[in-house]
C-alpha cells in the first residue's frame, strides 16, 4: 500500500471542514489513504487552529496583511506546503486570495457551497451564496469540489452533489443541508485523488471508476 | 370540481413536450385538471403541429418573420391565447422571442433544460445547453420550470429537478437524462398552477403544499 496522501488544509474559520476530513481519516473512507500534514490559517484566534493542533498537525498562521504583494504572500504559503511535503492542498473555508504556483497546479482543491457555475465568483462565499440562491428562488442547490486555478471558482469540477432548496428556507437551513453534502463530496474527492483516479484533460476532470461503486446520489 | 385549466402550448419543433403534457392529461396527473385549448407553432411543417391536430386542439402557425415589429407579433400571439380563453401558456421548445403582455404576467411558463441561473440566457437552448454543461465539466445538471418574463430565463422559478452529468457523456445522452426529468417537472408545475398552489411574492414562487405529498426527488 502506498504512503498516505499528505494533505495541507487551508482555513479561515471554524474548521468544520477540517474536522470532517479528520473524521474520515480516523476510521472513515480516508483511513490509511490520507493524513493532514499541515494546517495553514489566514488569521489568529480561529477555532480551526485548535482543531488542527488537537489533531497533531503542524499549524501555521499566514496573514495576507503581513505581505505587501500577493506574490510574496502566495510564495510563503507554497513554501509551507513544500516544507510539509504536501501532495494535495485543500481549501476548507479559506477566504484569502493566493496565487497557486505552477508546481501546485492540479494539486489544490476547494469546495464551494453551490452548484457552479451558478453563484460563484468573487464575494460569493458562506452565507452570501445561500442568500443569493434563495433570492433567485432556486429549488436545487448543492456543492462543488473543484481544482483551484487563479480565477475564482472557475477551475475544473471534480464532484457536485445537489440538495433541494425551498422558498421558505432560511440561509442557515439551506447552508446546513448543503454542508451535509459537502461532508460527503470533499472526502470522496480526496479519496479519488489519493487513489489516482482523477485525470485532467481539456479542463475536464475524468474519473476512473474501474472497480468502483458510485455512491448513492453522487 | 373546477373547469379544467385551459392551456396554450407554444412550440417550434417536434412536440415531445406537448406529447408529454397530453399523456398526463389523458389519464395521468393532469387528468381532469387541464386541457390543451390551443397550440401555436412558430413555423410550418414541424411535427408538433401534427401532434396538436391529432389531439383535437386548435393549431395556429404564427411566424415572426410575417411581422415587422416584435410588438405586433407578440400581440398576435396574445390574441390567439385570448380567443382560446387560455389560462396558462406553456412554452414547449418555443424558440421565438415574444413579449408577454401585462395581462399574461404570471400565466406563461417555460421549461429550460438546465439548472438556472446556470446555462441560461440568449442562445442557450437545446443542444447548446448540454454542450455548455459538459464543456464546463459539471457533475450535476437538470431542468427548470419558470414563469416567463421579458428577460431570457430570468423569471421566477417554479420547480427544478437535478440529474447527474458525467465527463464521458455526449450532449445527446445528457439531453435524454434531463428530458426524463422535464417530463416530471413540467406536468407537476402545471398541476400546482391548476390547483392554485403557486403564489408569487418578491420574485419568488411559494408553493402551498398543504395536504400535498412532495414527489420523490422534487
PDB file of N, CA, C and O in Angstrom, chain A residues 74-133:
ATOM      1  N   UNK A  74       1.711  34.465  -1.577  1.00  0.00           N
ATOM      2  CA  UNK A  74       1.450  33.161  -2.177  1.00  0.00           C
ATOM      3  C   UNK A  74       2.667  32.261  -2.060  1.00  0.00           C
ATOM      4  O   UNK A  74       2.557  31.058  -1.793  1.00  0.00           O
ATOM      5  N   UNK A  75       3.844  32.849  -2.268  1.00  0.00           N
ATOM      6  CA  UNK A  75       5.063  32.055  -2.200  1.00  0.00           C
ATOM      7  C   UNK A  75       5.309  31.572  -0.765  1.00  0.00           C
ATOM      8  O   UNK A  75       5.755  30.438  -0.552  1.00  0.00           O
ATOM      9  N   UNK A  76       4.977  32.412   0.219  1.00  0.00           N
ATOM     10  CA  UNK A  76       5.119  31.992   1.622  1.00  0.00           C
ATOM     11  C   UNK A  76       4.206  30.802   1.918  1.00  0.00           C
ATOM     12  O   UNK A  76       4.598  29.848   2.600  1.00  0.00           O
ATOM     13  N   UNK A  77       2.992  30.862   1.390  1.00  0.00           N
ATOM     14  CA  UNK A  77       2.048  29.743   1.552  1.00  0.00           C
ATOM     15  C   UNK A  77       2.618  28.477   0.923  1.00  0.00           C
ATOM     16  O   UNK A  77       2.620  27.400   1.530  1.00  0.00           O
ATOM     17  N   UNK A  78       3.085  28.621  -0.315  1.00  0.00           N
ATOM     18  CA  UNK A  78       3.566  27.451  -1.060  1.00  0.00           C
ATOM     19  C   UNK A  78       4.793  26.849  -0.383  1.00  0.00           C
ATOM     20  O   UNK A  78       4.962  25.626  -0.367  1.00  0.00           O
ATOM     21  N   UNK A  79       5.633  27.710   0.201  1.00  0.00           N
ATOM     22  CA  UNK A  79       6.829  27.176   0.873  1.00  0.00           C
ATOM     23  C   UNK A  79       6.446  26.327   2.080  1.00  0.00           C
ATOM     24  O   UNK A  79       7.063  25.287   2.330  1.00  0.00           O
ATOM     25  N   UNK A  80       5.405  26.736   2.804  1.00  0.00           N
ATOM     26  CA  UNK A  80       4.941  25.919   3.930  1.00  0.00           C
ATOM     27  C   UNK A  80       4.405  24.566   3.443  1.00  0.00           C
ATOM     28  O   UNK A  80       4.616  23.535   4.097  1.00  0.00           O
ATOM     29  N   UNK A  81       3.739  24.595   2.305  1.00  0.00           N
ATOM     30  CA  UNK A  81       3.253  23.328   1.729  1.00  0.00           C
ATOM     31  C   UNK A  81       4.441  22.456   1.322  1.00  0.00           C
ATOM     32  O   UNK A  81       4.450  21.239   1.564  1.00  0.00           O
ATOM     33  N   UNK A  82       5.458  23.101   0.714  1.00  0.00           N
ATOM     34  CA  UNK A  82       6.677  22.369   0.331  1.00  0.00           C
ATOM     35  C   UNK A  82       7.307  21.700   1.545  1.00  0.00           C
ATOM     36  O   UNK A  82       7.651  20.515   1.522  1.00  0.00           O
ATOM     37  N   UNK A  83       7.483  22.512   2.598  1.00  0.00           N
ATOM     38  CA  UNK A  83       8.174  22.007   3.791  1.00  0.00           C
ATOM     39  C   UNK A  83       7.444  20.816   4.408  1.00  0.00           C
ATOM     40  O   UNK A  83       8.087  19.912   4.946  1.00  0.00           O
ATOM     41  N   UNK A  84       6.118  20.839   4.310  1.00  0.00           N
ATOM     42  CA  UNK A  84       5.337  19.725   4.871  1.00  0.00           C
ATOM     43  C   UNK A  84       5.176  18.599   3.848  1.00  0.00           C
ATOM     44  O   UNK A  84       4.466  17.625   4.095  1.00  0.00           O
ATOM     45  N   UNK A  85       5.825  18.750   2.709  1.00  0.00           N
ATOM     46  CA  UNK A  85       5.750  17.750   1.616  1.00  0.00           C
ATOM     47  C   UNK A  85       4.292  17.394   1.308  1.00  0.00           C
ATOM     48  O   UNK A  85       3.896  16.226   1.276  1.00  0.00           O
ATOM     49  N   UNK A  86       3.512  18.448   1.073  1.00  0.00           N
ATOM     50  CA  UNK A  86       2.084  18.285   0.809  1.00  0.00           C
ATOM     51  C   UNK A  86       1.847  17.785  -0.617  1.00  0.00           C
ATOM     52  O   UNK A  86       2.424  18.306  -1.563  1.00  0.00           O
ATOM     53  N   UNK A  87       1.015  16.760  -0.731  1.00  0.00           N
ATOM     54  CA  UNK A  87       0.621  16.240  -2.043  1.00  0.00           C
ATOM     55  C   UNK A  87      -0.597  16.981  -2.595  1.00  0.00           C
ATOM     56  O   UNK A  87      -0.721  17.197  -3.790  1.00  0.00           O
ATOM     57  N   UNK A  88      -1.513  17.303  -1.690  1.00  0.00           N
ATOM     58  CA  UNK A  88      -2.766  17.947  -2.093  1.00  0.00           C
ATOM     59  C   UNK A  88      -3.137  18.997  -1.060  1.00  0.00           C
ATOM     60  O   UNK A  88      -3.216  18.686   0.134  1.00  0.00           O
ATOM     61  N   UNK A  89      -3.326  20.236  -1.504  1.00  0.00           N
ATOM     62  CA  UNK A  89      -3.786  21.297  -0.607  1.00  0.00           C
ATOM     63  C   UNK A  89      -5.305  21.405  -0.728  1.00  0.00           C
ATOM     64  O   UNK A  89      -5.841  21.432  -1.840  1.00  0.00           O
ATOM     65  N   UNK A  90      -5.987  21.452   0.420  1.00  0.00           N
ATOM     66  CA  UNK A  90      -7.446  21.527   0.436  1.00  0.00           C
ATOM     67  C   UNK A  90      -7.890  22.834   1.080  1.00  0.00           C
ATOM     68  O   UNK A  90      -7.642  23.054   2.270  1.00  0.00           O
ATOM     69  N   UNK A  91      -8.544  23.670   0.303  1.00  0.00           N
ATOM     70  CA  UNK A  91      -9.136  24.883   0.866  1.00  0.00           C
ATOM     71  C   UNK A  91     -10.406  24.471   1.610  1.00  0.00           C
ATOM     72  O   UNK A  91     -11.256  23.767   1.061  1.00  0.00           O
ATOM     73  N   UNK A  92     -10.484  24.907   2.844  1.00  0.00           N
ATOM     74  CA  UNK A  92     -11.576  24.451   3.706  1.00  0.00           C
ATOM     75  C   UNK A  92     -12.145  25.663   4.428  1.00  0.00           C
ATOM     76  O   UNK A  92     -11.910  25.880   5.605  1.00  0.00           O
ATOM     77  N   UNK A  93     -12.883  26.468   3.663  1.00  0.00           N
ATOM     78  CA  UNK A  93     -13.357  27.725   4.210  1.00  0.00           C
ATOM     79  C   UNK A  93     -12.218  28.724   4.287  1.00  0.00           C
ATOM     80  O   UNK A  93     -12.043  29.419   5.279  1.00  0.00           O
ATOM     81  N   UNK A  94     -11.440  28.778   3.211  1.00  0.00           N
ATOM     82  CA  UNK A  94     -10.280  29.669   3.157  1.00  0.00           C
ATOM     83  C   UNK A  94     -10.656  30.877   2.317  1.00  0.00           C
ATOM     84  O   UNK A  94     -11.047  30.738   1.161  1.00  0.00           O
ATOM     85  N   UNK A  95     -10.536  32.070   2.913  1.00  0.00           N
ATOM     86  CA  UNK A  95     -11.132  33.243   2.275  1.00  0.00           C
ATOM     87  C   UNK A  95     -10.115  34.220   1.697  1.00  0.00           C
ATOM     88  O   UNK A  95     -10.482  35.293   1.234  1.00  0.00           O
ATOM     89  N   UNK A  96      -8.851  33.863   1.733  1.00  0.00           N
ATOM     90  CA  UNK A  96      -7.829  34.801   1.285  1.00  0.00           C
ATOM     91  C   UNK A  96      -7.342  34.397  -0.105  1.00  0.00           C
ATOM     92  O   UNK A  96      -7.063  33.227  -0.351  1.00  0.00           O
ATOM     93  N   UNK A  97      -7.272  35.352  -0.999  1.00  0.00           N
ATOM     94  CA  UNK A  97      -6.842  35.037  -2.367  1.00  0.00           C
ATOM     95  C   UNK A  97      -5.334  34.835  -2.421  1.00  0.00           C
ATOM     96  O   UNK A  97      -4.575  35.670  -1.943  1.00  0.00           O
ATOM     97  N   UNK A  98      -4.907  33.703  -2.963  1.00  0.00           N
ATOM     98  CA  UNK A  98      -3.480  33.474  -3.203  1.00  0.00           C
ATOM     99  C   UNK A  98      -3.328  32.880  -4.588  1.00  0.00           C
ATOM    100  O   UNK A  98      -4.274  32.332  -5.168  1.00  0.00           O
ATOM    101  N   UNK A  99      -2.145  33.027  -5.116  1.00  0.00           N
ATOM    102  CA  UNK A  99      -1.867  32.534  -6.468  1.00  0.00           C
ATOM    103  C   UNK A  99      -1.226  31.156  -6.338  1.00  0.00           C
ATOM    104  O   UNK A  99      -0.184  31.004  -5.688  1.00  0.00           O
ATOM    105  N   UNK A 100      -1.870  30.189  -6.911  1.00  0.00           N
ATOM    106  CA  UNK A 100      -1.344  28.825  -6.870  1.00  0.00           C
ATOM    107  C   UNK A 100      -0.139  28.749  -7.817  1.00  0.00           C
ATOM    108  O   UNK A 100      -0.283  29.004  -9.005  1.00  0.00           O
ATOM    109  N   UNK A 101       1.052  28.434  -7.282  1.00  0.00           N
ATOM    110  CA  UNK A 101       2.204  28.370  -8.169  1.00  0.00           C
ATOM    111  C   UNK A 101       2.110  27.160  -9.095  1.00  0.00           C
ATOM    112  O   UNK A 101       1.408  26.192  -8.789  1.00  0.00           O
ATOM    113  N   UNK A 102       2.810  27.245 -10.199  1.00  0.00           N
ATOM    114  CA  UNK A 102       2.750  26.209 -11.226  1.00  0.00           C
ATOM    115  C   UNK A 102       2.990  24.813 -10.639  1.00  0.00           C
ATOM    116  O   UNK A 102       2.340  23.845 -11.037  1.00  0.00           O
ATOM    117  N   UNK A 103       3.896  24.730  -9.646  1.00  0.00           N
ATOM    118  CA  UNK A 103       4.221  23.389  -9.129  1.00  0.00           C
ATOM    119  C   UNK A 103       3.075  22.771  -8.330  1.00  0.00           C
ATOM    120  O   UNK A 103       3.112  21.574  -8.023  1.00  0.00           O
ATOM    121  N   UNK A 104       2.054  23.570  -8.013  1.00  0.00           N
ATOM    122  CA  UNK A 104       0.874  23.018  -7.335  1.00  0.00           C
ATOM    123  C   UNK A 104      -0.362  22.960  -8.256  1.00  0.00           C
ATOM    124  O   UNK A 104      -1.462  22.647  -7.775  1.00  0.00           O
ATOM    125  N   UNK A 105      -0.170  23.209  -9.519  1.00  0.00           N
ATOM    126  CA  UNK A 105      -1.306  23.118 -10.461  1.00  0.00           C
ATOM    127  C   UNK A 105      -1.884  21.704 -10.416  1.00  0.00           C
ATOM    128  O   UNK A 105      -1.142  20.720 -10.448  1.00  0.00           O
ATOM    129  N   UNK A 106      -3.199  21.619 -10.299  1.00  0.00           N
ATOM    130  CA  UNK A 106      -3.843  20.306 -10.231  1.00  0.00           C
ATOM    131  C   UNK A 106      -3.680  19.628  -8.884  1.00  0.00           C
ATOM    132  O   UNK A 106      -4.037  18.458  -8.723  1.00  0.00           O
ATOM    133  N   UNK A 107      -3.129  20.376  -7.903  1.00  0.00           N
ATOM    134  CA  UNK A 107      -2.932  19.785  -6.574  1.00  0.00           C
ATOM    135  C   UNK A 107      -3.520  20.672  -5.477  1.00  0.00           C
ATOM    136  O   UNK A 107      -3.134  20.578  -4.316  1.00  0.00           O
ATOM    137  N   UNK A 108      -4.451  21.546  -5.864  1.00  0.00           N
ATOM    138  CA  UNK A 108      -5.170  22.367  -4.886  1.00  0.00           C
ATOM    139  C   UNK A 108      -6.664  22.223  -5.171  1.00  0.00           C
ATOM    140  O   UNK A 108      -7.110  22.425  -6.301  1.00  0.00           O
ATOM    141  N   UNK A 109      -7.401  21.847  -4.139  1.00  0.00           N
ATOM    142  CA  UNK A 109      -8.853  21.681  -4.283  1.00  0.00           C
ATOM    143  C   UNK A 109      -9.580  22.682  -3.394  1.00  0.00           C
ATOM    144  O   UNK A 109      -9.050  23.127  -2.377  1.00  0.00           O
ATOM    145  N   UNK A 110     -10.800  22.981  -3.787  1.00  0.00           N
ATOM    146  CA  UNK A 110     -11.674  23.817  -2.964  1.00  0.00           C
ATOM    147  C   UNK A 110     -13.075  23.208  -2.981  1.00  0.00           C
ATOM    148  O   UNK A 110     -13.412  22.449  -3.886  1.00  0.00           O
ATOM    149  N   UNK A 111     -13.844  23.549  -1.991  1.00  0.00           N
ATOM    150  CA  UNK A 111     -15.262  23.185  -2.034  1.00  0.00           C
ATOM    151  C   UNK A 111     -16.077  24.461  -1.962  1.00  0.00           C
ATOM    152  O   UNK A 111     -15.790  25.361  -1.163  1.00  0.00           O
ATOM    153  N   UNK A 112     -17.051  24.550  -2.859  1.00  0.00           N
ATOM    154  CA  UNK A 112     -17.895  25.740  -2.950  1.00  0.00           C
ATOM    155  C   UNK A 112     -19.335  25.321  -2.625  1.00  0.00           C
ATOM    156  O   UNK A 112     -19.813  24.318  -3.145  1.00  0.00           O
ATOM    157  N   UNK A 113     -20.037  26.118  -1.802  1.00  0.00           N
ATOM    158  CA  UNK A 113     -21.357  25.681  -1.338  1.00  0.00           C
ATOM    159  C   UNK A 113     -22.501  26.004  -2.297  1.00  0.00           C
ATOM    160  O   UNK A 113     -23.564  26.468  -1.874  1.00  0.00           O
ATOM    161  N   UNK A 114     -22.290  25.767  -3.587  1.00  0.00           N
ATOM    162  CA  UNK A 114     -23.355  25.909  -4.586  1.00  0.00           C
ATOM    163  C   UNK A 114     -22.952  25.071  -5.795  1.00  0.00           C
ATOM    164  O   UNK A 114     -21.830  24.559  -5.863  1.00  0.00           O
ATOM    165  N   UNK A 115     -23.876  24.955  -6.733  1.00  0.00           N
ATOM    166  CA  UNK A 115     -23.598  24.210  -7.953  1.00  0.00           C
ATOM    167  C   UNK A 115     -22.989  25.150  -8.976  1.00  0.00           C
ATOM    168  O   UNK A 115     -23.700  25.824  -9.724  1.00  0.00           O
ATOM    169  N   UNK A 116     -21.672  25.195  -9.018  1.00  0.00           N
ATOM    170  CA  UNK A 116     -21.005  26.037 -10.013  1.00  0.00           C
ATOM    171  C   UNK A 116     -21.383  25.563 -11.412  1.00  0.00           C
ATOM    172  O   UNK A 116     -21.608  24.381 -11.593  1.00  0.00           O
ATOM    173  N   UNK A 117     -21.490  26.480 -12.405  1.00  0.00           N
ATOM    174  CA  UNK A 117     -21.071  27.872 -12.356  1.00  0.00           C
ATOM    175  C   UNK A 117     -22.062  28.839 -11.712  1.00  0.00           C
ATOM    176  O   UNK A 117     -21.783  30.031 -11.649  1.00  0.00           O
ATOM    177  N   UNK A 118     -23.195  28.368 -11.214  1.00  0.00           N
ATOM    178  CA  UNK A 118     -24.108  29.284 -10.525  1.00  0.00           C
ATOM    179  C   UNK A 118     -23.517  29.734  -9.193  1.00  0.00           C
ATOM    180  O   UNK A 118     -22.944  28.925  -8.468  1.00  0.00           O
ATOM    181  N   UNK A 119     -23.702  30.988  -8.869  1.00  0.00           N
ATOM    182  CA  UNK A 119     -23.395  31.510  -7.540  1.00  0.00           C
ATOM    183  C   UNK A 119     -21.938  31.335  -7.147  1.00  0.00           C
ATOM    184  O   UNK A 119     -21.617  30.986  -6.018  1.00  0.00           O
ATOM    185  N   UNK A 120     -21.049  31.525  -8.125  1.00  0.00           N
ATOM    186  CA  UNK A 120     -19.627  31.542  -7.848  1.00  0.00           C
ATOM    187  C   UNK A 120     -19.076  32.934  -8.094  1.00  0.00           C
ATOM    188  O   UNK A 120     -19.810  33.868  -8.398  1.00  0.00           O
ATOM    189  N   UNK A 121     -17.766  33.042  -7.969  1.00  0.00           N
ATOM    190  CA  UNK A 121     -17.101  34.306  -8.254  1.00  0.00           C
ATOM    191  C   UNK A 121     -16.788  35.073  -6.992  1.00  0.00           C
ATOM    192  O   UNK A 121     -17.160  34.689  -5.882  1.00  0.00           O
ATOM    193  N   UNK A 122     -16.094  36.174  -7.182  1.00  0.00           N
ATOM    194  CA  UNK A 122     -15.620  36.977  -6.061  1.00  0.00           C
ATOM    195  C   UNK A 122     -16.776  37.424  -5.160  1.00  0.00           C
ATOM    196  O   UNK A 122     -17.821  37.857  -5.647  1.00  0.00           O
ATOM    197  N   UNK A 123     -16.583  37.325  -3.885  1.00  0.00           N
ATOM    198  CA  UNK A 123     -17.605  37.766  -2.936  1.00  0.00           C
ATOM    199  C   UNK A 123     -18.657  36.712  -2.649  1.00  0.00           C
ATOM    200  O   UNK A 123     -19.484  36.884  -1.754  1.00  0.00           O
ATOM    201  N   UNK A 124     -18.626  35.633  -3.412  1.00  0.00           N
ATOM    202  CA  UNK A 124     -19.619  34.574  -3.211  1.00  0.00           C
ATOM    203  C   UNK A 124     -19.026  33.499  -2.300  1.00  0.00           C
ATOM    204  O   UNK A 124     -18.404  32.537  -2.748  1.00  0.00           O
ATOM    205  N   UNK A 125     -19.207  33.694  -1.003  1.00  0.00           N
ATOM    206  CA  UNK A 125     -18.737  32.695  -0.045  1.00  0.00           C
ATOM    207  C   UNK A 125     -19.717  32.675   1.131  1.00  0.00           C
ATOM    208  O   UNK A 125     -20.472  33.631   1.343  1.00  0.00           O
ATOM    209  N   UNK A 126     -19.694  31.557   1.835  1.00  0.00           N
ATOM    210  CA  UNK A 126     -20.506  31.403   3.046  1.00  0.00           C
ATOM    211  C   UNK A 126     -21.958  31.796   2.835  1.00  0.00           C
ATOM    212  O   UNK A 126     -22.581  31.421   1.837  1.00  0.00           O
ATOM    213  N   UNK A 127     -22.474  32.579   3.757  1.00  0.00           N
ATOM    214  CA  UNK A 127     -23.909  32.898   3.740  1.00  0.00           C
ATOM    215  C   UNK A 127     -24.310  33.707   2.507  1.00  0.00           C
ATOM    216  O   UNK A 127     -25.464  33.656   2.084  1.00  0.00           O
ATOM    217  N   UNK A 128     -23.359  34.449   1.908  1.00  0.00           N
ATOM    218  CA  UNK A 128     -23.685  35.216   0.696  1.00  0.00           C
ATOM    219  C   UNK A 128     -24.220  34.294  -0.401  1.00  0.00           C
ATOM    220  O   UNK A 128     -25.128  34.649  -1.145  1.00  0.00           O
ATOM    221  N   UNK A 129     -23.595  33.121  -0.506  1.00  0.00           N
ATOM    222  CA  UNK A 129     -24.011  32.159  -1.529  1.00  0.00           C
ATOM    223  C   UNK A 129     -25.451  31.725  -1.292  1.00  0.00           C
ATOM    224  O   UNK A 129     -26.299  31.783  -2.199  1.00  0.00           O
ATOM    225  N   UNK A 130     -25.740  31.305  -0.071  1.00  0.00           N
ATOM    226  CA  UNK A 130     -27.071  30.766   0.206  1.00  0.00           C
ATOM    227  C   UNK A 130     -28.144  31.856   0.109  1.00  0.00           C
ATOM    228  O   UNK A 130     -29.259  31.598  -0.343  1.00  0.00           O
ATOM    229  N   UNK A 131     -27.793  33.054   0.510  1.00  0.00           N
ATOM    230  CA  UNK A 131     -28.737  34.174   0.349  1.00  0.00           C
ATOM    231  C   UNK A 131     -29.058  34.413  -1.127  1.00  0.00           C
ATOM    232  O   UNK A 131     -30.212  34.655  -1.487  1.00  0.00           O
ATOM    233  N   UNK A 132     -28.035  34.325  -1.966  1.00  0.00           N
ATOM    234  CA  UNK A 132     -28.250  34.552  -3.402  1.00  0.00           C
ATOM    235  C   UNK A 132     -29.094  33.439  -4.018  1.00  0.00           C
ATOM    236  O   UNK A 132     -29.963  33.692  -4.854  1.00  0.00           O
ATOM    237  N   UNK A 133     -28.852  32.212  -3.592  1.00  0.00           N
ATOM    238  CA  UNK A 133     -29.637  31.074  -4.103  1.00  0.00           C
ATOM    239  C   UNK A 133     -31.112  31.269  -3.754  1.00  0.00           C
ATOM    240  O   UNK A 133     -31.994  31.090  -4.603  1.00  0.00           O
TER     241      UNK A 133
END
